[in-house]
PDB file of C-alpha atoms in Angstrom:
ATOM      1  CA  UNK A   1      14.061  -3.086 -15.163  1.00 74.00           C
ATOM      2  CA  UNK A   2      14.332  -0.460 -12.282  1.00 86.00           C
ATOM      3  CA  UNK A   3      14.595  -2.625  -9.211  1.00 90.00           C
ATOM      4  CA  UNK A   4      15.910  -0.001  -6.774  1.00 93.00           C
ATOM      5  CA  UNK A   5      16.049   3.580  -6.250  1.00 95.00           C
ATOM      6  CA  UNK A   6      17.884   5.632  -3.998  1.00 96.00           C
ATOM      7  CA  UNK A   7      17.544   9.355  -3.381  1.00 96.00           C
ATOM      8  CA  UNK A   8      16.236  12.179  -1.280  1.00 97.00           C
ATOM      9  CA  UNK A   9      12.198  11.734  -0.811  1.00 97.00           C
ATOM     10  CA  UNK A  10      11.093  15.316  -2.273  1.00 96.00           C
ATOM     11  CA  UNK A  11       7.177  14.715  -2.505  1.00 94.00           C
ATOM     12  CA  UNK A  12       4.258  12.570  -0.426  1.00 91.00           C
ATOM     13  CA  UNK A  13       0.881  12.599  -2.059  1.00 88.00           C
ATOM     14  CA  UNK A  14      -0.603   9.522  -0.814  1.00 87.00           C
ATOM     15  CA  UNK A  15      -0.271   6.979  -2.506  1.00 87.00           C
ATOM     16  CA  UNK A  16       1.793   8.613  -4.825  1.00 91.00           C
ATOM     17  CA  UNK A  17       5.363   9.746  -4.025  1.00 95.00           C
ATOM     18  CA  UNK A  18       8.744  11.323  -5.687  1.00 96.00           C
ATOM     19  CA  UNK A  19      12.295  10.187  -5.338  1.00 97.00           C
ATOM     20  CA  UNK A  20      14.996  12.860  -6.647  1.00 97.00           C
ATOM     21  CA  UNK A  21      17.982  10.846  -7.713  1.00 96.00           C
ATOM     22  CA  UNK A  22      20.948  12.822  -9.518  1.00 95.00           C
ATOM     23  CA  UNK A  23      18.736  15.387 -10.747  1.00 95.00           C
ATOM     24  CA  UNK A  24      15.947  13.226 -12.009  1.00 95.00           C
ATOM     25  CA  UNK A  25      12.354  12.952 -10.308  1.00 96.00           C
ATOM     26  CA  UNK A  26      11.071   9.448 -10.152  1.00 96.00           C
ATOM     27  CA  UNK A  27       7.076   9.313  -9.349  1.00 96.00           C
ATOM     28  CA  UNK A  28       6.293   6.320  -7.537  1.00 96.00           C
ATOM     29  CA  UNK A  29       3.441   4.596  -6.500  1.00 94.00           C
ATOM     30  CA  UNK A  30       3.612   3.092  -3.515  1.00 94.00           C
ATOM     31  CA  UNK A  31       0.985   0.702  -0.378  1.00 91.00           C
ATOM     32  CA  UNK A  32      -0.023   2.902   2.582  1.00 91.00           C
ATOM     33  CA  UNK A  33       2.250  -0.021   4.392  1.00 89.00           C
ATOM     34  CA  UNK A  34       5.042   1.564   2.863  1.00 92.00           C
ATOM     35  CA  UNK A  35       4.474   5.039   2.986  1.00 91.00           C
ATOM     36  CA  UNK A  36       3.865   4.760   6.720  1.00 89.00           C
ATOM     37  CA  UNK A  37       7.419   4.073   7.210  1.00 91.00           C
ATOM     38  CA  UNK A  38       8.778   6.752   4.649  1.00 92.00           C
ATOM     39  CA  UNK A  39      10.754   9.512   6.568  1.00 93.00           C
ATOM     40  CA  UNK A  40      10.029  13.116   6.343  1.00 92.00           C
ATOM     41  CA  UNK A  41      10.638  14.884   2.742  1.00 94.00           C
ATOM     42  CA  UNK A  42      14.362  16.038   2.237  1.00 95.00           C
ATOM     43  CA  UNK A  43      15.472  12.776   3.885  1.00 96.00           C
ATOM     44  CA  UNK A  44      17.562  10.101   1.758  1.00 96.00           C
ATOM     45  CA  UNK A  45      15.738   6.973   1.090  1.00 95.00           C
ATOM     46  CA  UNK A  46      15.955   3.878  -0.416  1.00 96.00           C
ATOM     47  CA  UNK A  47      13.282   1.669  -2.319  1.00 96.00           C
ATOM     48  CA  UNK A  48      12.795  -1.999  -3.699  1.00 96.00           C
ATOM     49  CA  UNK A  49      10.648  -0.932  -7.077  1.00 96.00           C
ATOM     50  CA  UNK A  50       9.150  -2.935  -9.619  1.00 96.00           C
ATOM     51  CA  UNK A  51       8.441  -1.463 -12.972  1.00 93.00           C
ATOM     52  CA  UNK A  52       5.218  -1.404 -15.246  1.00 91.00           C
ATOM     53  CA  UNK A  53       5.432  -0.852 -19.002  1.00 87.00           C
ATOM     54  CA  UNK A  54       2.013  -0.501 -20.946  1.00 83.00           C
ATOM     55  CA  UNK A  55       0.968   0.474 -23.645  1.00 82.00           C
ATOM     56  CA  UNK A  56      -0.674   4.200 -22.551  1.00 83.00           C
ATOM     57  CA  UNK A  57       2.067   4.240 -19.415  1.00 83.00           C
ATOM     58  CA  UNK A  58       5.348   3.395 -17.608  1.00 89.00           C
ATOM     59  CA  UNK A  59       4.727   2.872 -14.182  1.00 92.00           C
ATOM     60  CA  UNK A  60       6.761   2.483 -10.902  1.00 95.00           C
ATOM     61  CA  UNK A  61       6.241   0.831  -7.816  1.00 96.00           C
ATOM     62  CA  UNK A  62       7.922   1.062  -4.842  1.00 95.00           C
ATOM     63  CA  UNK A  63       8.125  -1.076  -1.392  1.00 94.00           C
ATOM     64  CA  UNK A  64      10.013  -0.049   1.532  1.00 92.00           C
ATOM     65  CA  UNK A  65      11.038  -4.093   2.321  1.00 89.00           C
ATOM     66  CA  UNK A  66      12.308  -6.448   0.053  1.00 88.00           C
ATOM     67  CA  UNK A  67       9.419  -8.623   0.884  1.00 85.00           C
ATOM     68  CA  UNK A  68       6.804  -6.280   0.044  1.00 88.00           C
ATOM     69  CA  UNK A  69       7.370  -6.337  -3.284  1.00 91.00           C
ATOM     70  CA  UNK A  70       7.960 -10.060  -3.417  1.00 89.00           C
ATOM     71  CA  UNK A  71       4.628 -10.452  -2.363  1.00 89.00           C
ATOM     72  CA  UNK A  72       3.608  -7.779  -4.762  1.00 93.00           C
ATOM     73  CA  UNK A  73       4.847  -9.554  -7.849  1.00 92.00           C
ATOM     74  CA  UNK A  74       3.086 -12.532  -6.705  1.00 91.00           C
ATOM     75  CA  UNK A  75      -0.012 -10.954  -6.146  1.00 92.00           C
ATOM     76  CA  UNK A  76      -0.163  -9.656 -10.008  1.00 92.00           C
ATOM     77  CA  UNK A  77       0.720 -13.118 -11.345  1.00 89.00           C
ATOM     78  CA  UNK A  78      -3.146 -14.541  -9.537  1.00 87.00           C
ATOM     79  CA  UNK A  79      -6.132 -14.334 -12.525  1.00 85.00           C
ATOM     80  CA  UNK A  80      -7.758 -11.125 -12.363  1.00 84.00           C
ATOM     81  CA  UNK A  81      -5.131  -9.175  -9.833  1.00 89.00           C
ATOM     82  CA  UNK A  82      -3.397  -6.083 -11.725  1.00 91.00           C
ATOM     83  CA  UNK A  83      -0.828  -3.979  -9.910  1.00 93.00           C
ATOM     84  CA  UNK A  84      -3.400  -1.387  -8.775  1.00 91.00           C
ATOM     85  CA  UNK A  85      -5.176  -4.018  -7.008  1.00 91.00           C
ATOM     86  CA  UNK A  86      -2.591  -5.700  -5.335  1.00 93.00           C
ATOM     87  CA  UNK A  87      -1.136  -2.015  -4.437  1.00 93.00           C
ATOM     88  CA  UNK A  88      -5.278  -1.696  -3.042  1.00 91.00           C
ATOM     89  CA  UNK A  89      -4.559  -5.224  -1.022  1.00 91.00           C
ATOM     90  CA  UNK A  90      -0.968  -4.212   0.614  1.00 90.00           C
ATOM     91  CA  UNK A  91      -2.408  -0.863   1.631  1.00 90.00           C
ATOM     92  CA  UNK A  92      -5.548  -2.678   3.301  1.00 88.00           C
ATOM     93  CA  UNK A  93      -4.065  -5.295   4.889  1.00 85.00           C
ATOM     94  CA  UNK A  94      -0.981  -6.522   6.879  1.00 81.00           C
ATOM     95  CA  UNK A  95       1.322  -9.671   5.255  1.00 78.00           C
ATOM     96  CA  UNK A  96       0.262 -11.145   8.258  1.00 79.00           C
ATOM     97  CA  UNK A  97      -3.586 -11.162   8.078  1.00 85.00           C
ATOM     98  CA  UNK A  98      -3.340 -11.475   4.213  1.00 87.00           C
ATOM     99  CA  UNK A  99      -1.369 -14.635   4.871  1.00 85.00           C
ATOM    100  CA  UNK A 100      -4.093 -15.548   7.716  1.00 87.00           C
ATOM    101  CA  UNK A 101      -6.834 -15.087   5.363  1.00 89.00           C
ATOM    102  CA  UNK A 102      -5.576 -17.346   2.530  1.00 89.00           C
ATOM    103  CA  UNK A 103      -4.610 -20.320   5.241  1.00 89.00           C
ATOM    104  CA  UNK A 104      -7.997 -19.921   6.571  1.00 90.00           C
ATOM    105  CA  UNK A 105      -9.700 -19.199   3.451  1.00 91.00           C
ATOM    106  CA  UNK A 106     -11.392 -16.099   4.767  1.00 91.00           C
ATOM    107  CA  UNK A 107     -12.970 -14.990   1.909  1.00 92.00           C
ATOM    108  CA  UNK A 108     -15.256 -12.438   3.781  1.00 91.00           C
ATOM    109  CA  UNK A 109     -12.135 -10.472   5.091  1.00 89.00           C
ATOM    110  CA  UNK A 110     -11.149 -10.024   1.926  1.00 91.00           C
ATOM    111  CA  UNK A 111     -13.710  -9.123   0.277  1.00 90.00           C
ATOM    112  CA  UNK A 112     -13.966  -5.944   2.555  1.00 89.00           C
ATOM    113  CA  UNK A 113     -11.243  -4.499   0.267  1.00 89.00           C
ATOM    114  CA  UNK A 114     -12.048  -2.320  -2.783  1.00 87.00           C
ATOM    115  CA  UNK A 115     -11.757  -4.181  -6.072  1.00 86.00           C
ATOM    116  CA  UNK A 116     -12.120  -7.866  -4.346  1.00 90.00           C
ATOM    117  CA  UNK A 117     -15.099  -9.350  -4.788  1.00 89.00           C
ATOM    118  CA  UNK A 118     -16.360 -12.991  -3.561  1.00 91.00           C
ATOM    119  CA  UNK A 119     -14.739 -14.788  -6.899  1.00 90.00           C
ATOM    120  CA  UNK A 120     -11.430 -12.854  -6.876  1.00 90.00           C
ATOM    121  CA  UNK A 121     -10.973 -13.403  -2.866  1.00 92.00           C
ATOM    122  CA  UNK A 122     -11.774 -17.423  -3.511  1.00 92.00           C
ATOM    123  CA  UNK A 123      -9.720 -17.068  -6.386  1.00 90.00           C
ATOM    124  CA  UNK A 124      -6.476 -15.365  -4.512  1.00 91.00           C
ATOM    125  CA  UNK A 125      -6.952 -17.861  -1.627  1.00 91.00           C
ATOM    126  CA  UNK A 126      -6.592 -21.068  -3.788  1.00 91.00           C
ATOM    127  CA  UNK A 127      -3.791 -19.046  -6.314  1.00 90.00           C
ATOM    128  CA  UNK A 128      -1.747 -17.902  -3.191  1.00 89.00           C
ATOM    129  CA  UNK A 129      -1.522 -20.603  -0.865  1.00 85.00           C
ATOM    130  CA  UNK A 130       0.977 -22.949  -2.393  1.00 83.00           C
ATOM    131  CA  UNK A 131       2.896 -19.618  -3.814  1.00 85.00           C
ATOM    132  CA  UNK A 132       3.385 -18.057  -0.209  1.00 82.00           C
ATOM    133  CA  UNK A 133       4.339 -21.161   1.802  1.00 77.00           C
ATOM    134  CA  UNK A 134       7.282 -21.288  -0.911  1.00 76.00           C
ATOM    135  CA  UNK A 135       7.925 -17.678  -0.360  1.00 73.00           C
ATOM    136  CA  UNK A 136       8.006 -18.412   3.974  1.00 71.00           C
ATOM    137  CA  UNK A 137       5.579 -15.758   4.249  1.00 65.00           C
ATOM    138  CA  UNK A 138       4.281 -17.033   7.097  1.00 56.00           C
ATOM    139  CA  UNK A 139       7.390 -17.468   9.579  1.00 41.00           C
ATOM    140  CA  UNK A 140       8.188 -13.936   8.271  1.00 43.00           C
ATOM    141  CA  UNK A 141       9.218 -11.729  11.366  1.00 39.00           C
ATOM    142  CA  UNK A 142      10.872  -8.995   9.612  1.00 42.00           C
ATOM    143  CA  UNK A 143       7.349  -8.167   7.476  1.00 40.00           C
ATOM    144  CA  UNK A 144       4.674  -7.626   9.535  1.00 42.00           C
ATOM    145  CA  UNK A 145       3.615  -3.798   9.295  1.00 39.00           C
ATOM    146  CA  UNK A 146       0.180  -2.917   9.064  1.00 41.00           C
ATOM    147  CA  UNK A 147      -2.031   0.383   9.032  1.00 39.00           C
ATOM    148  CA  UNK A 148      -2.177  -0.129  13.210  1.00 40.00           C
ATOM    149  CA  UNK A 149       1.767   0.039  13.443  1.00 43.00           C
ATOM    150  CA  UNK A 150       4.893   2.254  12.451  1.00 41.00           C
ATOM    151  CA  UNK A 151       5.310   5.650  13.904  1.00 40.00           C
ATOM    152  CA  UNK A 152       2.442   8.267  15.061  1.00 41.00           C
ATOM    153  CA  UNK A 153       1.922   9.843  12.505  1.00 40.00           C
ATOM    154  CA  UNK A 154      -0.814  11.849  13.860  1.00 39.00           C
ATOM    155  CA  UNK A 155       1.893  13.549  15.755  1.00 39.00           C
ATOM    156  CA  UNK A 156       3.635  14.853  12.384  1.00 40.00           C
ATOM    157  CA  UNK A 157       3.445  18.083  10.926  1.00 41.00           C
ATOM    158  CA  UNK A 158       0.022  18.202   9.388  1.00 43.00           C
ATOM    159  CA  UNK A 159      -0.012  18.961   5.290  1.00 42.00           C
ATOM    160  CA  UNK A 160      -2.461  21.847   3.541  1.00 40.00           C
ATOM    161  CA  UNK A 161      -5.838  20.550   3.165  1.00 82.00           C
ATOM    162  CA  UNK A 162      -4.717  16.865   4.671  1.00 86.00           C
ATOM    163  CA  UNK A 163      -8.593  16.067   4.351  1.00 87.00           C
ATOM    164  CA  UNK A 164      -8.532  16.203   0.955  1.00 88.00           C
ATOM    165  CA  UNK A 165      -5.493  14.437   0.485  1.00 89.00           C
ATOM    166  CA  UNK A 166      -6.851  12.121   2.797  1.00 89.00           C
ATOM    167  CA  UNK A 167     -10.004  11.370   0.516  1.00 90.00           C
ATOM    168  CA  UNK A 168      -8.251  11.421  -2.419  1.00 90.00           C
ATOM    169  CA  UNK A 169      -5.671   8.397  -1.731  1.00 90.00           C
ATOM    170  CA  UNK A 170      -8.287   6.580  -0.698  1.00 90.00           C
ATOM    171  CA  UNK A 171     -10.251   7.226  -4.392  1.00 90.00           C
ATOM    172  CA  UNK A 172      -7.284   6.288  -5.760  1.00 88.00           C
ATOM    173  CA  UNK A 173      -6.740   3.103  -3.653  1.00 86.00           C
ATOM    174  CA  UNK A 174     -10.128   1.868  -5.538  1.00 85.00           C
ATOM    175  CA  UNK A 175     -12.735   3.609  -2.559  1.00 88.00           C
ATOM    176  CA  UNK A 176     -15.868   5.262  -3.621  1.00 88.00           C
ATOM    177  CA  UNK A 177     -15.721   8.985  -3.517  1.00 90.00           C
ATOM    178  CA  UNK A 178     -18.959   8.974  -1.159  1.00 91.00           C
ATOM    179  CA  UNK A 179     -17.232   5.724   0.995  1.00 89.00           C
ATOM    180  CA  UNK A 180     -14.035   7.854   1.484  1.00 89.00           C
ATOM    181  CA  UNK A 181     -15.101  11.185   2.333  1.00 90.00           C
ATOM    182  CA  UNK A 182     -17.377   9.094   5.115  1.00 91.00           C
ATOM    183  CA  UNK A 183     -14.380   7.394   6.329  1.00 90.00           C
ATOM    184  CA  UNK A 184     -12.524  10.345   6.500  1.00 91.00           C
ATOM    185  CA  UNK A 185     -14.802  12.459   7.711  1.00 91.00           C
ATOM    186  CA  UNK A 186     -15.018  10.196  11.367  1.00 90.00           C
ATOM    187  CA  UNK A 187     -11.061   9.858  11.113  1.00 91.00           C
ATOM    188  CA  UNK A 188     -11.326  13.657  11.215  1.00 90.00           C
ATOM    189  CA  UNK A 189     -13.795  13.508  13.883  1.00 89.00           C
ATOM    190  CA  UNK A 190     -11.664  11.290  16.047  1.00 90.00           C
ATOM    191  CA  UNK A 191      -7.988  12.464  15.358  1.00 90.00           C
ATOM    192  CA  UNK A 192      -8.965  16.178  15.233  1.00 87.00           C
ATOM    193  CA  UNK A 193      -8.728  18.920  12.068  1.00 81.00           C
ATOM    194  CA  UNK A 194      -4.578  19.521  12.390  1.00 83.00           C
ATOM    195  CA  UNK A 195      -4.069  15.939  11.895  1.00 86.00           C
ATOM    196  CA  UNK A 196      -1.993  14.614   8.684  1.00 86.00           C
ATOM    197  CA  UNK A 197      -2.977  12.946   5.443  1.00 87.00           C
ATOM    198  CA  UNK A 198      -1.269   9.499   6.651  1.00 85.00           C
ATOM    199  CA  UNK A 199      -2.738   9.550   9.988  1.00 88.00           C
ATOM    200  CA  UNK A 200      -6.296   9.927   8.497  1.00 90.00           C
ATOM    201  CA  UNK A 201      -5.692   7.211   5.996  1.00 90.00           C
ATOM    202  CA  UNK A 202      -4.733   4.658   8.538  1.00 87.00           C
ATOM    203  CA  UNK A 203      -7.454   5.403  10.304  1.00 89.00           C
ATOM    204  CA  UNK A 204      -9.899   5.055   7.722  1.00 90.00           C
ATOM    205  CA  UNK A 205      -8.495   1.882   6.311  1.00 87.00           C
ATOM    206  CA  UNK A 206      -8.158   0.329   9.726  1.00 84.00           C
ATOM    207  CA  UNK A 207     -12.542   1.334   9.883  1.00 85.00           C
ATOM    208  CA  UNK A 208     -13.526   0.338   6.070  1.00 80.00           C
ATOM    209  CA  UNK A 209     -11.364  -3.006   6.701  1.00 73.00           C
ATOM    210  CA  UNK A 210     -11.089  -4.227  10.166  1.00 61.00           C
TER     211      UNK A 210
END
């Protein structure tokens, strides 16, 4: 089991991402949550990861708090929630509101999330409510990011073709091709052409989901 890496941040493809650590290149997937707080590439960095071994891959995940990955590992233990959907559900969605929705069984918030449909949301809420009062989810101060906060990242150095990039993260968050290059298109409008990848995503997620 990999449960931590630690190592200079070489690559950002949202959601995808590469940590070099003595020579070696770990890819690792990672929520939008997260990789809002990542620092710029060359920068050391350290990860909570949880590791995926199936039959056709090996796969890493990676969560900038402790408690992001706690929740994570929960998350894939509910009926019918792999780790590509619950990776979909931490990039979508605060701890906060996720905790919200379960207390107040809000399925239709939910359900406004690639992947989660009326039966899995009803599902989650009754699977999750007893597991994250024992985890103290929702007294949690320390865990609260969402796609509105961290730093502006419309203000960093944009990336080549950050539309694109922009579209594609979302495709492989579990969006429709045509519903992200819609999203992304009025992110561009609003933001403006030079912005970057991660500033378009949040905005688009904060549209498809809020």
């Amino acid at each position: 089991m990999i449960g931590r890496l630690k190592g200079e941040l070489i690559e950002k493809r949202p959601p995808q991402l590469v940590i070099d650590v003595n020579g070696v290149g770990y890819e690792v997937e990672a929520s939008m949550n997260t990789f809002y707080r990542l620092p710029e590439c060359g920068s050391q960095l350290i990860l909570f990861t949880h590791f995926v071994t199936r039959e056709d891959a090996q796969l890493l995940y990676g969560f900038y708090e402790r408690e992001e990955r706690t929740l994570f590992r929960t998350l894939i233990k509910a009926n019918g929630v792999g780790p590509k959907l619950a990776i979909t559900i931490l990039s979508g969605i605060s701890t906060a509101e996720f905790v919200r929705c379960v207390n107040d069984g809000d399925t239709a918030s939910l359900v406004k999330l690639p992947g989660v449909g009326k039966k899995t949301a009803e599902r989650l809420i009754v699977e999750m409510k007893d597991k994250i009062q024992a985890l103290g989810l929702e007294s949690s101060s320390e865990f609260q990011l969402s796609a509105a906060d961290g730093p502006d990242m419309a203000a960093f150095e944009p990336v080549a073709d950050s539309r694109s990039e922009a579209e594609s993260a979302l495709v492989a968050l579990g969006y429709k091709p045509v519903q992200a290059t819609k999203s992304v298109a009025q992110a561009v409008k609003a933001l403006g052409a030079t912005s970057s990848s991660e500033a378009l995503i949040r905005y688009a997620l904060r549209a498809m989901v809020g």
